[in-house]
Tab-separated table of C-alpha atoms and ligand atoms in Angstrom:
chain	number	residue	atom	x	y	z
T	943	UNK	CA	-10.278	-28.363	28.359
T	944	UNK	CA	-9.477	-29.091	24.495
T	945	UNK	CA	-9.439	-26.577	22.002
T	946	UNK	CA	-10.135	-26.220	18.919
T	947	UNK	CA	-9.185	-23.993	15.660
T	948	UNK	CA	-12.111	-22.831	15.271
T	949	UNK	CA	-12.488	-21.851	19.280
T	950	UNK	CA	-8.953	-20.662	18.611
T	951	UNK	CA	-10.153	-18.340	16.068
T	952	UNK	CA	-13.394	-17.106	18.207
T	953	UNK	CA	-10.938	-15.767	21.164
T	954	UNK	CA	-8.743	-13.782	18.153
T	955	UNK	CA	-12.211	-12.263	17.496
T	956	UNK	CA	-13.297	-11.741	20.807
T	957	UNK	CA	-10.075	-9.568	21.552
T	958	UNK	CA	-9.736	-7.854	18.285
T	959	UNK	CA	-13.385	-7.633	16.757
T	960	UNK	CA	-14.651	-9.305	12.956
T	961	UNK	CA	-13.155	-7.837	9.949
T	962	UNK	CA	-14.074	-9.443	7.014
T	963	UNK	CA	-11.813	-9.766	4.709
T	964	UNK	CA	-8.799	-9.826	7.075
T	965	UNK	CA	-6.764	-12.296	8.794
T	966	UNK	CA	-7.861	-13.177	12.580
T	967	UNK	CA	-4.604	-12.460	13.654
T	968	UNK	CA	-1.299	-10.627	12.088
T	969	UNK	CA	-4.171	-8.744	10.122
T	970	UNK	CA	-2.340	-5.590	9.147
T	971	UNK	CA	0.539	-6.428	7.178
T	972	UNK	CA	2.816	-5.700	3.608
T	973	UNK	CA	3.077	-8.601	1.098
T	974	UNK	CA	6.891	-8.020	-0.544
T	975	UNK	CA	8.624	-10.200	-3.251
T	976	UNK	CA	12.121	-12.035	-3.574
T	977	UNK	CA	14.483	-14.309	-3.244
T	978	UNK	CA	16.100	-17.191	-1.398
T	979	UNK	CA	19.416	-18.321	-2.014
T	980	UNK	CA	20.900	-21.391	0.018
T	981	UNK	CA	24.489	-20.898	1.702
T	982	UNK	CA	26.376	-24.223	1.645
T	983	UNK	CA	26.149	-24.601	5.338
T	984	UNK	CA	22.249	-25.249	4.670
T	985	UNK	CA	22.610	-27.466	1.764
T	986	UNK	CA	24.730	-29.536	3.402
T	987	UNK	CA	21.731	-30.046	6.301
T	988	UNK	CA	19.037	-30.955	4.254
T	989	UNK	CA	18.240	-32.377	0.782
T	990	UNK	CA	14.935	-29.838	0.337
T	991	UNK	CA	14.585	-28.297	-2.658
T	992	UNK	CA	15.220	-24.507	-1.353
T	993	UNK	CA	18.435	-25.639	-0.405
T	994	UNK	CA	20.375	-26.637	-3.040
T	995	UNK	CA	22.148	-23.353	-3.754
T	996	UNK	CA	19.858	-21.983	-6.696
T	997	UNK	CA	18.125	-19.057	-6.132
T	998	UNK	CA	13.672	-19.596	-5.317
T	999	UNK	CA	11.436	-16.980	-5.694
T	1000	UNK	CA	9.556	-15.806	-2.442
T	1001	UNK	CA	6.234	-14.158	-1.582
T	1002	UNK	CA	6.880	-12.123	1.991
T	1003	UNK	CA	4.415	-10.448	4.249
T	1004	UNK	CA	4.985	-8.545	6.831
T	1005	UNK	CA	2.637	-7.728	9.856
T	1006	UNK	CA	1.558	-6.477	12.828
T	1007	UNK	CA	0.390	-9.390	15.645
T	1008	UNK	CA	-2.950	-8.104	16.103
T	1009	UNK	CA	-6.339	-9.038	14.846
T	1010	UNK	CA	-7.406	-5.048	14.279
T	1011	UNK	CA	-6.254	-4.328	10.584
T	1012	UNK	CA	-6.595	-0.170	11.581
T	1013	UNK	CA	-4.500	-0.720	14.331
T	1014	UNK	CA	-1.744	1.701	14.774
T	1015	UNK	CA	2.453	0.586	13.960
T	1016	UNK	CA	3.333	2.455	17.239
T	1017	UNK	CA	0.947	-0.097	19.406
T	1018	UNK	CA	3.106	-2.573	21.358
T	1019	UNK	CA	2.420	-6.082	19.211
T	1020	UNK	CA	4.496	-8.239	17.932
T	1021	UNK	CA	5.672	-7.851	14.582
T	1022	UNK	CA	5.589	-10.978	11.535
T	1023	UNK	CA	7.907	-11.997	9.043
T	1024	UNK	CA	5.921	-14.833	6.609
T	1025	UNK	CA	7.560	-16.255	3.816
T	1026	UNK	CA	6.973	-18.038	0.989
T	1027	UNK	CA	9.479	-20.106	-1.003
T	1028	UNK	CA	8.234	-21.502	-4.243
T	1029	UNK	CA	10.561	-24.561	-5.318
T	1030	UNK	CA	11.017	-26.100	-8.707
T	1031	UNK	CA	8.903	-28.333	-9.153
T	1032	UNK	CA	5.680	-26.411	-8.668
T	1033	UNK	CA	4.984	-27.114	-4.865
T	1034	UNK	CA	5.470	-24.492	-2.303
T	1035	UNK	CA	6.720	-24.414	1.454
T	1036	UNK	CA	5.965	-21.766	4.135
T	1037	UNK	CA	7.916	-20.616	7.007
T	1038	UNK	CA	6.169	-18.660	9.341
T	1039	UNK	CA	7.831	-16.626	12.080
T	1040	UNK	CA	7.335	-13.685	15.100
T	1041	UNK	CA	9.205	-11.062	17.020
T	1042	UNK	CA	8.854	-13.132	20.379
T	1043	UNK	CA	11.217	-15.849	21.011
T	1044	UNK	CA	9.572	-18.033	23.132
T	1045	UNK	CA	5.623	-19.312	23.072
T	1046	UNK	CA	3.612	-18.115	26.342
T	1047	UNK	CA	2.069	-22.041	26.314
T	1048	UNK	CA	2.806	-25.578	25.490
T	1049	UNK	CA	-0.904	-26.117	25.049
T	1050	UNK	CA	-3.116	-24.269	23.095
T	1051	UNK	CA	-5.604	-24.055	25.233
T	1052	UNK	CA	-2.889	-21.472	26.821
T	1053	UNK	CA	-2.979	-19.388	23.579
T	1054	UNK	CA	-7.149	-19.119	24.522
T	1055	UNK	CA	-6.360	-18.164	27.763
T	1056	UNK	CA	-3.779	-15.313	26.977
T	1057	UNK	CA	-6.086	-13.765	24.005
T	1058	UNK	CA	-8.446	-13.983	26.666
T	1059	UNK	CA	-5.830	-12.268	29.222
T	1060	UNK	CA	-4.461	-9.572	27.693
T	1061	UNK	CA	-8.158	-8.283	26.458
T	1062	UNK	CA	-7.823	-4.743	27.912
T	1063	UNK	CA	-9.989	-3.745	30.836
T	1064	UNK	CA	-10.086	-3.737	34.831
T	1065	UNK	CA	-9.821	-7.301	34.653
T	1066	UNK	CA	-6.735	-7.448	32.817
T	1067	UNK	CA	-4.116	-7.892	35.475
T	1068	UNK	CA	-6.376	-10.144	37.465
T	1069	UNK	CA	-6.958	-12.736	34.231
T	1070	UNK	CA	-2.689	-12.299	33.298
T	1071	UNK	CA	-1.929	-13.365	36.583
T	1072	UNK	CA	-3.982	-16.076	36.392
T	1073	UNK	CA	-3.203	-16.956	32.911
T	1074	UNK	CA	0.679	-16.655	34.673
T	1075	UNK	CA	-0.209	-19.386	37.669
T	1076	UNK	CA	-1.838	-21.380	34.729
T	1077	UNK	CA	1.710	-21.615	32.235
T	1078	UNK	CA	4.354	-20.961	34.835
T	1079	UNK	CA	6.752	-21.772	31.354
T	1080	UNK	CA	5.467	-18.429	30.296
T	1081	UNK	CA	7.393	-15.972	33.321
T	1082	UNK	CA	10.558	-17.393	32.026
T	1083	UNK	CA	10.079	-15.760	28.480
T	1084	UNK	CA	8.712	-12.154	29.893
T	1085	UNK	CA	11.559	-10.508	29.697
T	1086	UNK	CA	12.668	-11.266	26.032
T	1087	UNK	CA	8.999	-11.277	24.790
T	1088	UNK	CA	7.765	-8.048	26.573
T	1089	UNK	CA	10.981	-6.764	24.542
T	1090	UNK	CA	9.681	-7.750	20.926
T	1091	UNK	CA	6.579	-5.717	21.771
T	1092	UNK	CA	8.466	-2.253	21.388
T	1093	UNK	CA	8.012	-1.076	18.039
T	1094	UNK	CA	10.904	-1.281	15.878
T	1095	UNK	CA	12.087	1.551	13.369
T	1096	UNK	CA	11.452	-1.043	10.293
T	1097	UNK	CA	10.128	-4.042	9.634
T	1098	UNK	CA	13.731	-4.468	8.040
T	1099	UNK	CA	15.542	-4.319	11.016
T	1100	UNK	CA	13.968	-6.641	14.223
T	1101	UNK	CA	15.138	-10.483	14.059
T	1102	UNK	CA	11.998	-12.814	13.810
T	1103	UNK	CA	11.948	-16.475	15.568
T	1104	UNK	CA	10.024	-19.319	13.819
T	1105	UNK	CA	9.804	-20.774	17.417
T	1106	UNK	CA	9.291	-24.620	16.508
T	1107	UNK	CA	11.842	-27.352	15.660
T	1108	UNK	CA	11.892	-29.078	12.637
T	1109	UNK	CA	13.636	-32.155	11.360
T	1110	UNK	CA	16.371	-31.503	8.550
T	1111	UNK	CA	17.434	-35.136	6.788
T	1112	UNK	CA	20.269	-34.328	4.070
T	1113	UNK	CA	21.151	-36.383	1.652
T	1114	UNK	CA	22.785	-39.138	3.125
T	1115	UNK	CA	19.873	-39.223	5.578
T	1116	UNK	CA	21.446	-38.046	8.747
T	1117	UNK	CA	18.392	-35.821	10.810
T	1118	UNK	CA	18.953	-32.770	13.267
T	1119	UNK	CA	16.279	-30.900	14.765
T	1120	UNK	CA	16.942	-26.977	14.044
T	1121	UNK	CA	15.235	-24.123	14.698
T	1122	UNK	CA	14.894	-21.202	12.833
T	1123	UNK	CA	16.012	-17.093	13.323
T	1124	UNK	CA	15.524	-14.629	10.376
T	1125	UNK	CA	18.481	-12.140	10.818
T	1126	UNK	CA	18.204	-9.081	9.935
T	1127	UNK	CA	20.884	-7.542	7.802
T	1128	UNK	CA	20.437	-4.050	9.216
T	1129	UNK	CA	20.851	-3.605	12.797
T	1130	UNK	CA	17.807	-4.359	15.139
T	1131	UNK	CA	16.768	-1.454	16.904
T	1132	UNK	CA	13.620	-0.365	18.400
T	1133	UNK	CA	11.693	2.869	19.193
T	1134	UNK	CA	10.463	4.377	22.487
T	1135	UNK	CA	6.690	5.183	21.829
T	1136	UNK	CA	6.462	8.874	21.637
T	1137	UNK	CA	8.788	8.370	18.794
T	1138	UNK	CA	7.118	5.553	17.381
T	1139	UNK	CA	4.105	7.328	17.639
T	1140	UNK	CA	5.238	10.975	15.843
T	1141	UNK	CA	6.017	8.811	12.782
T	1142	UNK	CA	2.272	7.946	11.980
T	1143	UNK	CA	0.169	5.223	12.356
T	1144	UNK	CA	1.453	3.686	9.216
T	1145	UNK	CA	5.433	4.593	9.726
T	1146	UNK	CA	6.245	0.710	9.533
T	1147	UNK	CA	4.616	0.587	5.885
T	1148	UNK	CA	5.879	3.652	4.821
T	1149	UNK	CA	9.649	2.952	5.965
T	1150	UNK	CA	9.120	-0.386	3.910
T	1151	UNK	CA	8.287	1.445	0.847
T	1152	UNK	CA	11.007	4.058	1.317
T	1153	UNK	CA	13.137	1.290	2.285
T	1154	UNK	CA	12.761	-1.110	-0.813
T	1155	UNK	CA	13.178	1.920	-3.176
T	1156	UNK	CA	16.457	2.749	-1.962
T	1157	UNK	CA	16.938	-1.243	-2.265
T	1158	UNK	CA	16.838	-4.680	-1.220
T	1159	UNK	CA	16.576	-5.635	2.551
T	1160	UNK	CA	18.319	-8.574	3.319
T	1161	UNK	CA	17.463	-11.583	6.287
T	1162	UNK	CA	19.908	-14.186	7.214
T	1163	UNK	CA	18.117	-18.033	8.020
T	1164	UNK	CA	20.061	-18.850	10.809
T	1165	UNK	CA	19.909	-22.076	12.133
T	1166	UNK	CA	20.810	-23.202	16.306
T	1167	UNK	CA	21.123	-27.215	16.059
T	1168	UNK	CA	19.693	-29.174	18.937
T	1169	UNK	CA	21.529	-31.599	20.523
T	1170	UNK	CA	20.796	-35.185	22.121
T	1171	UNK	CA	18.136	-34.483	24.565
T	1172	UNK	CA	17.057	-30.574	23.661
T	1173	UNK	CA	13.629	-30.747	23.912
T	1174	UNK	CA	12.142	-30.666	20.349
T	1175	UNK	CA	8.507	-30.439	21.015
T	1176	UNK	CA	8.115	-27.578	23.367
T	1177	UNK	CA	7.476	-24.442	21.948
T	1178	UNK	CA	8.238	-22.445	25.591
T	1179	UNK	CA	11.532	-23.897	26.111
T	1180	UNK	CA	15.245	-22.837	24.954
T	1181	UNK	CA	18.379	-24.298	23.543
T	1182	UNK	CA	21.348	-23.540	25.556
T	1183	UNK	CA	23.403	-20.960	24.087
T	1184	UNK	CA	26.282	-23.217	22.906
T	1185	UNK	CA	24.499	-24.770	20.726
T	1186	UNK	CA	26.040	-24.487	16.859
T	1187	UNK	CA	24.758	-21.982	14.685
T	1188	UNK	CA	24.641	-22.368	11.278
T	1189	UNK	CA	23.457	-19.710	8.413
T	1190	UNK	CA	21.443	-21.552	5.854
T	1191	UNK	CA	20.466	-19.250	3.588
T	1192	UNK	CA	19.670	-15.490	2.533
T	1193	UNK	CA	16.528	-13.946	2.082
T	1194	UNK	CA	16.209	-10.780	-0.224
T	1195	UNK	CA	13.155	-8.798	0.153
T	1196	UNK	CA	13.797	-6.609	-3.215
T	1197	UNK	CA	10.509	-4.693	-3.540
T	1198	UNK	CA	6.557	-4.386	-2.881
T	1199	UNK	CA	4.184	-7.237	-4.249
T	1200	UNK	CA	1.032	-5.322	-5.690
T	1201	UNK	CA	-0.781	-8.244	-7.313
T	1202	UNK	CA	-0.795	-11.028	-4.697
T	1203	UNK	CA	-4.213	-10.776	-2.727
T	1204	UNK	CA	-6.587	-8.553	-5.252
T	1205	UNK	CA	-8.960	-9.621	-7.403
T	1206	UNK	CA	-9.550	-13.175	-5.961
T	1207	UNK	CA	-6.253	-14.024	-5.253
T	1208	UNK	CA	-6.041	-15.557	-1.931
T	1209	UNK	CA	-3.016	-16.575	-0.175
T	1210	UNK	CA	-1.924	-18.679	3.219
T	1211	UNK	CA	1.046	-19.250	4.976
T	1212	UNK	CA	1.144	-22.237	7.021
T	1213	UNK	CA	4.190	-23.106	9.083
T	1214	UNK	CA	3.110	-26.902	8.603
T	1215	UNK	CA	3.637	-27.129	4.555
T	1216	UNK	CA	7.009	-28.651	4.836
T	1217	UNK	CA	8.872	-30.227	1.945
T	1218	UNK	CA	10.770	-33.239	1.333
T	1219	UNK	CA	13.980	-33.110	3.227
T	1220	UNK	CA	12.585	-31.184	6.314
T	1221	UNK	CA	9.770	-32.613	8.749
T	1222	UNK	CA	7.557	-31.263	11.460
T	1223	UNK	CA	8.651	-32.074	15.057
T	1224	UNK	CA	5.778	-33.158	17.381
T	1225	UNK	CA	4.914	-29.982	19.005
T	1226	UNK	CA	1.554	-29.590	20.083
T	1227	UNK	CA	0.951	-25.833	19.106
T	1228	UNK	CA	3.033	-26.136	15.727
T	1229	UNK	CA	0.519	-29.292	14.906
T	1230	UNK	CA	-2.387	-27.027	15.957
T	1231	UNK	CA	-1.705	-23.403	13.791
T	1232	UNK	CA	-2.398	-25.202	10.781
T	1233	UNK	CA	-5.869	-26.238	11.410
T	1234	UNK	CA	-6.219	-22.297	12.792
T	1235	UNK	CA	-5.111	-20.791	9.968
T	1236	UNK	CA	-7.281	-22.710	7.923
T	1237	UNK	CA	-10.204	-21.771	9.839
T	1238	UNK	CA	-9.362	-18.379	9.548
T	1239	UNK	CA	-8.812	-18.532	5.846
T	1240	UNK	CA	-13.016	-19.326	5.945
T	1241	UNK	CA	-13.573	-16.445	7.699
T	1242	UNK	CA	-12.087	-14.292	5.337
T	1243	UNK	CA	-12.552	-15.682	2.579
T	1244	UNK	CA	-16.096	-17.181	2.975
T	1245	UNK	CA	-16.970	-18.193	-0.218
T	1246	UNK	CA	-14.346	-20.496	-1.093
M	1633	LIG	C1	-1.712	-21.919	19.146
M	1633	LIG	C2	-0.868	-21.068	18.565
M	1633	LIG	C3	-1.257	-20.121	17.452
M	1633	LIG	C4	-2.486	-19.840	16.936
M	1633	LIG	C5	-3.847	-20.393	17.346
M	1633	LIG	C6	-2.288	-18.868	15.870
M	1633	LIG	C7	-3.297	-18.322	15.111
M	1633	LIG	C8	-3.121	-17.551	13.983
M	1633	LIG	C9	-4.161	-17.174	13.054
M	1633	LIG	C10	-5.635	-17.540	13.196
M	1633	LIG	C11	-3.590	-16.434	12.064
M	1633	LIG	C12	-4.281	-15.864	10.814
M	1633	LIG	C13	-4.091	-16.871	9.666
M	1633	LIG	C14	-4.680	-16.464	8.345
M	1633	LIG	O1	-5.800	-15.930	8.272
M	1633	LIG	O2	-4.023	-16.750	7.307
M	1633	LIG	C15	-2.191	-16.339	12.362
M	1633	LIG	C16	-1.261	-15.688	11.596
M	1633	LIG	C17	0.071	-15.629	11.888
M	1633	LIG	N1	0.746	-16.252	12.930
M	1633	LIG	FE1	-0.097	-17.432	14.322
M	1633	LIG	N2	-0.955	-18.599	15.754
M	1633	LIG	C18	-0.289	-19.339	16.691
M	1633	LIG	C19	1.064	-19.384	16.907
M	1633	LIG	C20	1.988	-18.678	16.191
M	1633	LIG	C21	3.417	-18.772	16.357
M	1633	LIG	C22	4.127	-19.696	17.358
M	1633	LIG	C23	3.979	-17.922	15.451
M	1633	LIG	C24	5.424	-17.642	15.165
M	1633	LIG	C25	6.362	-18.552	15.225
M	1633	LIG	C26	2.911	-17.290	14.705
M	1633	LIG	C27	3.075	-16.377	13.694
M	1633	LIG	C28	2.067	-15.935	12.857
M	1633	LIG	C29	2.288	-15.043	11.720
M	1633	LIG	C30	3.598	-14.420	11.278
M	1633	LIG	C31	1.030	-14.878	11.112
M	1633	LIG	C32	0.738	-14.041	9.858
M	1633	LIG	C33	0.890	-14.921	8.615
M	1633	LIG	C34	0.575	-14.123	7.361
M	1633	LIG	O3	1.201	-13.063	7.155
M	1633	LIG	O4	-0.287	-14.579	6.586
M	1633	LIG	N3	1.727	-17.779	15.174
M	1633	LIG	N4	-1.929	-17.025	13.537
């Protein structure tokens, strides 16, 4: 079976219901504003604009995994963490990343099939076991991923994985594949969900807001460098641990973005829109969420 975006994008609606006007998926979410500033480390990896030490300006949202935009912050999902960098010269890039380490599927027809799995109902356990049998990649990643679906006590404090590897040339034009952590600067904890759930069905917005006007929240980019042989297209697989770590970079998240997305404004994050300096590696689902998004950008937005 081949998928594609568009089937991709009938399965989020199949699970989580039409709501025009939102996102498909990661529909609930906070836009923020901020900064980037490179750490040395970074600029040293790659000559991409971002990354030469001077502060960029960044667009953030932050969101909820699920396609319901009145879904409740205590509901196990995972959590987003979108960014937008905008670099000198008038371009933009986009890194795109999730509470759950590790991708259930090297295909995406596998991203169909667990939508269609995790739909609630009698069937449920029946269709996740199969889904299981179907992307035996995906038991490995349970235990870390069931993890990222407890809700956290702020957006601000839960580390979020841009899965994928991408290709960082610096200047000299020596490559590594890295992939990418955001770090948070306060410690990650998480709440059982009574407690989650006595805070509201907004607490994760409303701790942002609190949050920001008490001040910044910070993110470390932390990078883990593959070496010779680390498998750089499969979204479901891991590094070893001994791999080097670099940080990159800093990301402050200084306070709430009120104009971005009224009035006409429209906005996309797409973990494809690379700059010069970094490239995409050949994974199949990274090459695929582009053409998703996209389709799901005409669903909300129909009249563009
Ligand atoms: C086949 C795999 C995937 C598909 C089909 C998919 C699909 C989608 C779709 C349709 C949206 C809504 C886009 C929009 O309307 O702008 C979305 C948003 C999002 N996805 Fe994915 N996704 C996939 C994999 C991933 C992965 C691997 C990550 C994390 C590394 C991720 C993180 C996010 C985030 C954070 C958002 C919200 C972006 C925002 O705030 O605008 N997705 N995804």
């Amino acid at each position: 079976m081949t998928i594609t975006p568009g089937q991709a994008v009938d399965a989020a609606n199949e699970v989580f219901g039409r709501h025009p006007g939102y996102r498909a998926l990661h529909a609930k979410g906070t836009l923020c504003r901020g900064t980037f500033t490179a750490a040395p480390a970074g600029a040293a990896m790659t000559r991409a604009a971002h990354l030469r030490g001077e502060p960029v300006p960044a667009t953030i949202r932050f969101s909820n995994g699920g396609g319901d935009p009145q879904a409740p912050d205590y509901a196990p999902d995972v959590r987003g963490l979108a960014v937008k960098l905008y670099l000198p010269d008038g371009s933009r890039t986009d890194i795109v990343a999730q509470t759950a380490p590790r991708f259930p599927s090297r295909r995406p027809e596998g991203f169909v099939e667990l939508m269609h799995a995790s739909h609630p109902g009698l069937a449920m356990p029946f269709k996740f076991a199969r889904f299981l049998a179907r992307n035996p990649a995906a038991i490995r990643g349970l235990p870390a991923n069931a993890a990222a679906l407890r809700p956290p006590v702020s957006y601000a404090a839960v580390p979020y994985y841009a899965i994928h590897a991408f290709r960082w040339i610096d200047g000299d034009g020596g490559a590594h594949y890295v992939r990418y952590t955001w770090v948070p600067q306060a410690p990650a904890r998480s709440l059982s969900p009574l407690a989650a759930k006595r805070l509201g069905r907004d607490y994760l917005q409303h701790e942002l807001r609190e949050r920001l006007a008490r001040g910044p929240a910070q993110f470390t980019l932390e990078l883990q460098i593959a070496a010779d042989g680390d498998p750089v297209d499969d979204p479901t697989a891991q590094w070893p641990d001994q791999r080097p770590r670099v940080i990159a970079g800093t990301l402050e998240v200084s306070g709430l973005e009120t104009e971005r997305e009224t009035g006409g404004d429209v906005l996309i994050f797409d973990p494809t829109r690379v700059t010069d300096g970094i490239e995409l590696s050949a994974d199949p689902i990274l090459q695929f969420r582009s053409g998703a998004y996209s389709a799901s950008l005409e669903r909300r937005v129909p009249s563009r």
